[in-house]
XYZ file of C-alpha atoms in Angstrom:
619
model
C 0.000 0.000 0.000
C 1.404 3.396 -0.961
C 2.256 6.055 1.564
C -0.433 8.302 0.067
C -3.178 5.761 0.692
C -1.883 4.830 4.134
C -1.911 8.437 5.297
C -5.396 9.077 3.877
C -6.793 5.946 5.534
C -5.178 6.931 8.830
C -6.885 10.321 8.636
C -10.221 8.635 7.907
C -9.933 6.256 10.853
C -9.059 9.160 13.137
C -12.166 10.949 11.934
C -14.232 7.808 12.561
C -13.112 7.569 16.162
C -13.365 11.297 16.894
C -16.975 11.071 15.769
C -17.865 8.164 18.080
C -19.501 10.469 20.627
C -21.470 12.354 17.962
C -24.180 9.673 17.596
C -27.841 10.504 18.008
C -29.155 9.843 21.546
C -32.489 9.948 23.357
C -32.314 13.265 25.218
C -35.695 13.060 26.927
C -34.029 12.059 30.239
C -30.774 14.025 30.505
C -28.041 12.704 32.786
C -25.214 14.603 34.514
C -22.376 15.355 32.088
C -19.810 13.344 34.102
C -22.076 10.294 34.226
C -22.944 10.535 30.525
C -19.256 10.522 29.603
C -18.109 7.640 31.774
C -21.202 5.454 31.707
C -20.648 2.199 29.867
C -17.856 3.125 27.441
C -18.140 -0.308 25.865
C -21.773 0.354 25.052
C -20.676 3.484 23.181
C -18.546 1.307 20.929
C -21.406 -1.120 20.354
C -23.819 1.731 19.607
C -21.395 3.091 17.032
C -22.779 0.465 14.641
C -26.415 1.416 14.219
C -29.308 0.568 11.933
C -30.577 3.432 9.805
C -34.120 4.517 10.439
C -36.665 3.937 7.720
C -36.905 6.887 5.401
C -39.035 7.946 2.486
C -37.403 5.387 0.234
C -39.011 2.604 2.232
C -41.654 3.283 -0.426
C -39.503 4.109 -3.467
C -42.352 5.766 -5.396
C -42.391 8.675 -2.918
C -39.238 10.031 -4.516
C -39.744 8.826 -8.039
C -42.063 11.373 -9.552
C -42.112 13.874 -12.376
C -40.755 17.171 -11.100
C -43.749 19.188 -12.274
C -46.409 16.872 -10.754
C -46.877 18.734 -7.406
C -47.674 21.993 -9.243
C -50.152 20.913 -11.916
C -53.276 21.667 -9.885
C -52.110 25.280 -9.364
C -51.350 26.027 -13.018
C -52.233 29.588 -14.020
C -52.820 30.947 -10.499
C -51.122 34.211 -9.592
C -48.073 34.049 -7.327
C -48.899 36.593 -4.616
C -45.772 36.236 -2.499
C -42.495 34.280 -2.500
C -41.182 33.276 0.937
C -37.751 31.763 1.603
C -36.772 29.433 4.428
C -33.484 27.769 5.369
C -33.185 24.394 7.102
C -30.358 23.852 9.560
C -28.149 20.790 9.649
C -30.334 19.298 12.389
C -33.267 18.805 9.986
C -33.897 16.632 6.935
C -36.325 17.002 4.033
C -37.711 13.514 4.623
C -38.918 14.454 8.113
C -38.655 18.138 9.027
C -40.399 17.568 12.378
C -37.572 15.380 13.713
C -34.413 17.128 14.862
C -31.006 15.486 14.640
C -29.778 17.487 17.594
C -26.411 16.194 18.747
C -22.814 17.269 18.953
C -22.007 17.032 15.226
C -24.937 19.143 14.013
C -24.408 21.739 16.741
C -20.790 22.175 15.651
C -21.792 22.569 11.980
C -24.515 25.103 12.754
C -22.112 27.084 14.944
C -19.413 27.284 12.245
C -21.684 27.768 9.250
C -23.305 30.966 7.936
C -26.603 30.220 6.201
C -27.035 31.351 2.620
C -28.504 34.828 2.734
C -32.031 35.395 1.501
C -30.947 37.758 -1.288
C -28.581 35.068 -2.638
C -31.471 32.595 -2.865
C -33.592 35.246 -4.561
C -30.744 35.975 -6.992
C -31.120 32.356 -8.120
C -34.895 32.483 -8.633
C -36.451 33.003 -12.035
C -40.028 32.713 -10.786
C -41.595 36.091 -10.049
C -44.277 37.510 -7.793
C -47.475 38.768 -9.482
C -46.973 36.372 -12.389
C -48.955 33.312 -13.448
C -47.717 30.056 -11.937
C -46.072 27.740 -14.461
C -45.594 24.249 -12.985
C -42.708 23.404 -15.296
C -40.929 26.649 -14.414
C -41.252 25.997 -10.682
C -39.837 22.502 -11.190
C -36.964 23.951 -13.264
C -36.148 26.488 -10.558
C -36.182 23.871 -7.795
C -33.802 21.685 -9.799
C -31.539 24.644 -10.577
C -31.227 25.467 -6.865
C -30.120 21.896 -6.183
C -27.394 22.244 -8.819
C -25.654 25.071 -6.937
C -22.356 24.147 -5.335
C -23.363 25.310 -1.856
C -26.919 23.871 -1.758
C -27.531 20.310 -0.574
C -31.253 20.142 -1.331
C -34.195 22.401 -2.161
C -37.993 22.335 -2.273
C -40.500 24.795 -3.697
C -43.934 24.467 -2.093
C -47.205 26.031 -3.223
C -49.527 27.224 -0.435
C -53.190 27.995 -1.199
C -54.631 31.209 0.279
C -57.847 30.929 2.277
C -60.644 32.881 0.642
C -58.637 33.509 -2.534
C -59.078 30.932 -5.277
C -57.011 32.808 -7.868
C -53.734 33.354 -5.993
C -51.175 31.307 -4.083
C -48.060 31.853 -2.016
C -44.817 30.056 -2.841
C -42.288 28.930 -0.248
C -38.690 28.202 -1.269
C -36.965 25.905 1.246
C -33.228 25.221 0.979
C -30.631 23.362 2.987
C -26.975 24.274 2.675
C -23.954 22.103 2.295
C -21.300 22.783 4.907
C -19.280 25.347 2.983
C -15.837 25.034 4.603
C -13.896 22.389 2.706
C -10.318 21.303 2.324
C -8.038 18.446 1.550
C -4.494 17.242 1.711
C -2.584 14.857 -0.537
C 0.703 13.510 0.768
C 3.090 11.887 -1.690
C 5.763 10.721 0.732
C 7.719 13.155 2.903
C 8.958 15.239 -0.037
C 5.695 16.317 -1.686
C 2.484 17.649 -0.116
C -0.494 19.421 -1.707
C -3.080 21.106 0.542
C -6.301 22.924 -0.296
C -8.642 25.086 1.756
C -11.866 26.629 0.458
C -14.956 28.486 1.564
C -17.609 27.757 -1.072
C -20.214 30.163 0.330
C -18.289 32.986 1.959
C -20.448 34.671 4.630
C -23.491 33.090 2.962
C -23.109 35.379 -0.061
C -22.691 32.807 -2.856
C -18.968 33.520 -3.213
C -16.169 30.990 -3.290
C -12.592 31.558 -2.175
C -10.043 28.790 -2.586
C -6.335 28.616 -1.827
C -4.115 25.687 -2.785
C -0.463 25.267 -1.916
C 2.144 22.741 -2.984
C 5.359 21.809 -1.239
C 7.831 19.745 -3.255
C 11.415 19.302 -2.096
C 12.594 18.822 -5.699
C 10.885 21.994 -6.875
C 12.632 25.369 -7.104
C 11.148 27.237 -5.327
C 9.833 24.439 -3.130
C 6.485 26.181 -2.535
C 3.872 26.983 -5.153
C 0.298 28.150 -4.824
C -2.999 28.865 -6.540
C -5.777 31.332 -5.713
C -9.350 31.246 -7.034
C -12.379 33.466 -6.496
C -15.856 32.983 -7.962
C -19.295 34.591 -7.590
C -22.636 32.929 -8.249
C -25.496 34.634 -10.173
C -24.350 38.242 -10.111
C -27.328 40.542 -9.452
C -29.912 37.888 -10.401
C -28.476 37.637 -13.937
C -27.456 33.952 -13.516
C -24.021 35.029 -14.702
C -21.239 33.228 -12.804
C -17.699 34.614 -12.774
C -14.381 33.017 -11.777
C -10.881 34.498 -11.664
C -7.758 32.556 -10.773
C -3.981 32.653 -10.647
C -1.823 29.563 -10.414
C 1.796 28.481 -10.221
C 0.979 24.788 -9.781
C -0.815 23.930 -13.018
C -4.361 23.820 -11.674
C -5.952 26.276 -14.127
C -6.753 25.716 -17.790
C -3.775 23.918 -19.236
C -3.006 22.415 -22.613
C 0.569 21.307 -22.015
C 2.177 18.750 -19.730
C 4.678 21.024 -17.981
C 3.891 23.000 -14.831
C 2.515 26.374 -15.865
C 2.055 29.843 -14.507
C -1.376 31.061 -15.553
C -3.974 33.721 -14.918
C -7.519 33.193 -16.142
C -10.987 34.715 -16.133
C -14.128 32.726 -16.828
C -17.681 34.045 -17.123
C -20.664 31.868 -17.998
C -24.433 32.009 -18.065
C -26.148 28.615 -18.398
C -29.582 28.130 -19.906
C -31.204 27.723 -16.506
C -34.621 26.822 -17.921
C -36.274 26.087 -21.277
C -38.091 29.408 -20.685
C -34.820 31.379 -20.582
C -33.717 33.261 -23.659
C -29.925 33.517 -23.469
C -26.894 31.389 -22.614
C -23.198 31.875 -23.215
C -19.879 32.769 -21.717
C -16.225 33.466 -22.312
C -12.826 32.440 -20.983
C -9.551 34.312 -21.194
C -6.240 32.905 -19.997
C -2.534 33.501 -20.320
C -0.249 30.510 -19.758
C 3.444 29.768 -19.982
C 5.525 26.814 -18.864
C 8.003 27.144 -16.005
C 11.006 24.890 -15.471
C 10.438 24.511 -11.727
C 12.141 21.098 -11.720
C 15.246 22.248 -13.565
C 15.022 19.869 -16.493
C 17.744 20.006 -19.171
C 16.858 22.328 -22.049
C 16.590 19.365 -24.407
C 13.822 17.797 -22.272
C 11.949 20.850 -21.041
C 9.053 21.968 -23.264
C 9.236 25.748 -23.222
C 6.083 27.445 -24.507
C 3.733 30.393 -24.095
C 0.133 30.616 -25.222
C -3.083 32.499 -24.589
C -6.676 31.409 -24.903
C -9.707 33.361 -26.074
C -12.889 31.301 -25.952
C -16.315 32.887 -26.237
C -19.775 31.683 -27.190
C -23.404 32.740 -27.040
C -26.788 31.423 -28.005
C -30.483 32.283 -28.196
C -33.545 30.201 -27.360
C -35.890 30.523 -30.335
C -39.627 31.031 -29.980
C -39.788 31.207 -26.170
C -41.876 34.385 -26.047
C -44.402 33.005 -28.521
C -44.727 29.737 -26.625
C -45.198 31.534 -23.306
C -48.073 33.508 -24.785
C -49.701 30.522 -26.507
C -49.155 27.330 -24.490
C -46.444 27.313 -21.831
C -46.777 23.534 -21.432
C -45.002 22.975 -24.762
C -41.448 21.947 -23.905
C -39.924 21.481 -27.372
C -37.199 24.054 -27.884
C -34.740 25.084 -30.582
C -31.516 26.896 -29.725
C -28.858 28.445 -31.945
C -25.310 29.153 -30.772
C -22.027 30.480 -32.114
C -18.547 29.940 -30.685
C -15.121 31.400 -31.441
C -12.014 29.713 -30.015
C -8.432 30.930 -30.400
C -5.557 29.111 -28.725
C -2.431 30.939 -29.883
C 1.072 29.686 -29.104
C 3.314 32.746 -29.052
C 6.164 30.328 -28.386
C 5.915 26.618 -29.193
C 8.302 23.860 -27.977
C 11.251 23.677 -30.369
C 11.216 19.873 -30.070
C 8.033 19.687 -32.168
C 9.263 21.747 -35.115
C 6.360 21.873 -37.603
C 4.694 18.604 -36.632
C 0.988 18.442 -35.906
C 0.316 17.962 -32.203
C -3.065 18.064 -30.404
C -1.539 19.970 -27.435
C 1.103 22.385 -28.667
C -0.200 23.733 -32.006
C -1.972 27.049 -32.404
C -5.653 26.506 -33.155
C -8.616 28.581 -34.231
C -12.226 27.555 -34.646
C -15.534 29.161 -35.561
C -18.438 26.819 -34.888
C -22.210 27.187 -35.167
C -24.738 24.824 -33.623
C -28.469 24.228 -33.857
C -29.994 22.304 -30.938
C -33.472 20.822 -30.741
C -34.430 19.519 -27.307
C -37.264 18.496 -25.033
C -36.054 17.747 -21.540
C -38.015 17.241 -18.332
C -36.938 15.693 -15.043
C -37.805 13.014 -12.547
C -37.123 13.604 -8.873
C -35.589 10.499 -7.352
C -32.870 9.468 -4.906
C -30.265 6.810 -4.196
C -28.675 7.131 -7.622
C -25.411 8.649 -6.396
C -26.486 10.372 -3.195
C -27.394 8.924 0.189
C -31.045 9.933 0.135
C -30.874 13.560 -1.026
C -33.025 14.547 -3.976
C -31.528 13.898 -7.406
C -32.800 15.052 -10.794
C -32.645 12.739 -13.805
C -33.801 13.900 -17.254
C -36.186 12.308 -19.708
C -36.653 13.502 -23.280
C -34.161 14.103 -26.088
C -31.414 16.463 -27.240
C -30.225 16.769 -30.846
C -27.350 19.122 -31.744
C -26.070 19.747 -35.292
C -22.661 21.443 -35.455
C -20.768 22.946 -38.374
C -17.940 25.368 -38.903
C -14.315 26.006 -39.648
C -11.206 24.774 -37.843
C -7.563 25.721 -38.336
C -4.475 24.027 -36.878
C -1.043 25.259 -37.997
C -1.434 25.586 -41.781
C -4.293 23.095 -42.057
C -7.700 24.707 -42.707
C -10.705 22.384 -42.760
C -14.491 22.574 -42.478
C -16.108 20.472 -39.742
C -19.543 18.915 -39.324
C -20.932 16.821 -36.502
C -24.070 15.498 -34.836
C -24.740 14.763 -31.159
C -27.945 12.993 -30.136
C -29.094 11.798 -26.709
C -32.364 10.155 -25.729
C -33.316 9.914 -22.048
C -35.995 7.505 -20.811
C -37.475 7.380 -17.299
C -40.120 4.910 -16.172
C -42.577 5.170 -13.255
C -40.783 2.158 -11.730
C -37.627 4.216 -11.306
C -35.574 2.873 -14.232
C -33.447 5.386 -16.149
C -31.894 4.809 -19.562
C -29.861 6.993 -21.885
C -28.850 6.295 -25.488
C -26.307 8.505 -27.217
C -24.943 8.806 -30.754
C -22.169 11.157 -31.853
C -20.421 11.473 -35.189
C -18.274 14.124 -36.843
C -15.281 14.784 -39.028
C -13.260 17.201 -41.158
C -13.301 17.508 -44.947
C -10.046 18.168 -46.804
C -8.963 17.592 -50.421
C -11.953 15.438 -51.182
C -11.448 13.161 -48.157
C -12.935 12.759 -44.725
C -10.230 13.233 -42.077
C -10.161 12.677 -38.315
C -13.638 11.167 -38.594
C -15.090 10.009 -35.290
C -18.003 7.846 -34.244
C -19.244 7.260 -30.712
C -22.444 5.561 -29.601
C -23.701 3.634 -26.606
C -26.006 3.769 -23.626
C -26.295 3.829 -19.848
C -28.884 2.133 -17.656
C -29.977 2.429 -14.016
C -32.256 -0.269 -12.675
C -35.127 0.568 -10.380
C -34.358 0.783 -6.672
C -34.796 -2.583 -4.970
C -35.422 -2.540 -1.229
C -34.766 -5.703 0.780
C -34.858 -5.446 4.577
C -33.898 -1.738 4.392
C -30.964 -2.458 2.059
C -31.393 -0.440 -1.130
C -29.867 -1.864 -4.330
C -29.334 -0.426 -7.824
C -27.626 -1.822 -10.891
C -25.733 0.455 -13.308
C -24.570 -0.580 -16.803
C -22.715 1.430 -19.441
C -21.836 0.345 -22.996
C -20.007 2.307 -25.706
C -18.244 1.979 -29.061
C -15.728 4.534 -30.351
C -14.084 4.675 -33.764
C -11.477 7.074 -35.177
C -10.790 6.970 -38.918
C -8.099 8.547 -41.100
C -6.400 10.248 -38.179
C -4.336 13.324 -39.116
C -4.193 15.683 -36.125
C -6.425 14.083 -33.491
C -4.926 12.204 -30.578
C -5.449 8.404 -30.764
C -8.001 6.565 -28.659
C -6.972 5.610 -25.127
C -8.596 3.613 -22.353
C -7.335 5.632 -19.371
C -10.529 7.708 -19.344
C -14.293 7.609 -18.858
C -14.797 5.503 -22.004
C -12.198 2.913 -21.013
C -11.159 1.401 -17.682
C -11.514 3.248 -14.403
C -8.211 3.902 -12.622
C -6.247 2.339 -15.521
C -3.309 4.735 -15.797
C -1.251 4.088 -18.882
C -0.316 6.309 -21.808
C 1.145 3.423 -23.836
C -2.160 1.762 -24.785
C -3.845 3.479 -27.726
C -5.610 2.661 -30.984
C -8.404 3.644 -33.363
C -11.362 1.477 -32.264
C -12.627 0.888 -28.735
C -15.465 -1.140 -27.219
C -16.134 -0.761 -23.500
C -18.577 -2.014 -20.898
C -18.950 -1.206 -17.214
C -21.312 -2.871 -14.747
C -21.778 -1.942 -11.089
C -24.061 -3.180 -8.333
C -24.431 -0.634 -5.553
C -25.980 -1.416 -2.164
C -26.998 1.213 0.373
C -26.634 -0.673 3.647
C -28.995 -0.289 6.593
C -26.019 -0.036 8.983
C -24.054 3.038 9.949
C -20.561 2.888 11.405
C -19.714 5.802 13.670
C -22.335 7.891 11.875
C -21.083 7.041 8.381
C -23.680 5.760 5.918
C -22.240 2.851 3.950
C -22.715 1.849 0.313
C -20.621 -1.178 -0.747
C -20.390 -2.021 -4.454
C -18.919 -4.568 -6.850
C -18.040 -3.905 -10.489
C -16.647 -5.316 -13.715
C -14.895 -3.170 -16.329
C -14.005 -4.337 -19.859
C -12.443 -2.519 -22.795
C -11.302 -3.832 -26.177
C -8.893 -1.530 -28.009
C -7.849 -2.128 -31.602
C -4.423 -0.545 -32.286
C -3.462 1.627 -35.214
C -1.290 -0.003 -37.841
C 1.803 1.884 -36.718
C 1.684 0.793 -33.088
C 3.730 -2.098 -31.770
C 1.219 -3.127 -29.105
C -0.930 -6.143 -29.837
C -4.666 -5.823 -29.538
C -6.690 -7.554 -26.888
C -9.157 -7.266 -24.084
C -8.290 -5.153 -21.038
C -10.370 -5.795 -17.917
C -10.740 -4.632 -14.365
C -12.676 -6.311 -11.558
C -13.226 -5.463 -7.950
C -15.327 -3.726 -5.374
C -15.277 -1.083 -2.759
C -17.329 1.107 -0.522
C -18.683 4.646 -0.586
C -19.496 6.437 2.610
C -20.697 9.770 3.856
C -21.256 11.355 7.240
C -23.399 14.488 7.233
C -21.717 15.610 10.475
C -18.294 16.040 8.872
C -16.993 18.490 6.318
C -16.130 15.820 3.755
C -18.418 14.812 0.914
C -18.696 11.242 -0.289
C -15.560 9.140 0.140
C -14.824 6.129 -2.029
C -12.412 3.255 -1.446
C -12.024 1.027 -4.514
C -10.041 -2.240 -4.898
C -9.234 -3.187 -8.491
C -7.589 -6.186 -10.137
C -6.285 -5.821 -13.706
C -5.604 -9.265 -15.255
C -3.765 -7.666 -18.165
C -1.288 -4.891 -17.435
C 1.329 -2.731 -19.113
C 4.857 -2.086 -17.998
C 3.753 0.953 -15.958
C 0.831 -0.603 -14.109
C 0.504 -3.111 -11.278
C -2.101 -5.874 -11.352
C -3.649 -4.707 -8.088
C -4.627 -1.105 -7.440
C -6.228 0.596 -4.469
C -7.934 3.899 -5.171
C -9.190 6.325 -2.538
C -11.094 9.525 -3.346
C -12.539 12.004 -0.891
C -14.890 14.974 -0.993
C -16.815 13.650 -3.984
C -20.123 15.237 -4.901
C -21.821 13.250 -7.606
C -24.281 15.056 -9.866
C -26.176 13.974 -12.944
C -25.294 16.362 -15.745
C -28.549 18.102 -16.650
C -27.539 20.948 -18.954
C -29.928 21.777 -21.741
C -27.305 23.267 -24.083
C -23.568 23.874 -24.100
C -20.941 25.603 -26.188
C -20.485 24.127 -29.705
C -17.491 21.817 -29.786
C -15.582 19.172 -31.733
C -16.740 15.786 -30.456
C -14.231 14.597 -27.789
C -13.215 10.942 -27.780
C -11.092 10.528 -24.640
C -13.165 12.599 -22.238
C -16.807 13.282 -21.595
C -18.879 15.704 -19.548
C -22.373 14.980 -20.831
C -22.970 11.249 -20.363
C -20.531 9.828 -17.841
C -21.798 10.655 -14.414
C -18.924 9.759 -12.130
């Protein structure tokens, strides 16, 4: 076991045992403090393993409903007043009458500043004195849950006695504990630490500072600073500015970089919104902090200008005619310029996906109809999760330049989401695109597949889901694109090798996840087993033989709402077939994970990626 893993596990076990006295107790008959502390210490250890109380998922259908369903009976009524309310850490959405009032929640409430009312209102697109639209209320509730500092949200409609035409609306939110941090220790010579406040003073602002100590680095210390603001003045415009000396910003190269960057974006928060877009500016240059010889160090400087914008067609007309129609069409335009003022001399004039100057002008037409189911126990431990159903079709075309190669591009991206009343969720996706040059199709790419979540099975309070993912990827007549790899979301999880590549890839992943009824020291447990398979066909020029790469194993995910950390995952993996840089057995530990289903309606036009994905792969 590596030193990194050993130190992380030691920290986790220390947290387990420091939390032993934070368990929920019956406080109806208080005892003297001295007696409570010393009474039956062995019983405290036994009580540390508890059985979770039944919750709303004892009947899975209670949280498997269309998001707009609670609001249908109020359609068209006038919203008289919008009221906001914030739940503390001692309450849950499944039972707001029961308080979890013990040491852990008291500490969190004492250290945490609740999100201020004006911040919640800055993230509302429902308005007082307007007609209630059930779909819009459901969209706004889901959008609140997508914010980094919000754990869960509900929007409730309250009838008014004696007034049949108007209603009041209550917006209830519960924060995530906003103080976060982490430390990665790579032996005694290299340490990376991070501290962040994701909701500074409850004002929807994030401040993050990261530092790196490396004995072999000159200077030994490096750092990064980041600041971001959510929904500036109710515009839904988010802004981030950062400066880094440790390669944590936007980076194209493999060397450590010094960079400063500014990013502004406005998502399409609802199908009833008109505009979406954003821009990113950054200046980057490599720094030889590790004193490599000039022949090995890639010296380069580049800057990035990336901007896009789009308009939702026909929204005003639909709002005036029938606001229940959810079919939308969206047009967008994007300009990208990645200019290398100084390129690595080692490359000369060769085409390279990382170190060449690039320019692109892309247009996209998107047709979509996307609604959501509210469910739980997909990735979270009972909190509300939003899974889409409907379709999204994007047609992309434009111009792309790399070095002296100018080529037109065309592509298609289609996804179909299916949700059943039983709680099964399926997605099919198809992507294809390529460049045209001198009468030939170049860097053509094809990607299709699907993902599937079974319904939630409940057996003696143990909740079980099955997850399956299948995909095929093909790359044809490669000129400038990087080859296919399997060390990514479309290959094998935790398979770290840059020597396995090709032009065709078939992958499958299957996982059975069980949410156990037991808690250990307040930690909810979710053990899982998985199988991972990927078949990669090499390009003709490679020396590696083709074959099937597999990974098998299991692990456990856990979360304790009393602690700062998000979900933690410990994964044990066995790779029957390995490369020269990989061991057969691997132990992976990740902390502070916050799984979310990607639910964006539209995004910036792009060339279809083949070795990464941010629209289908969920974790």
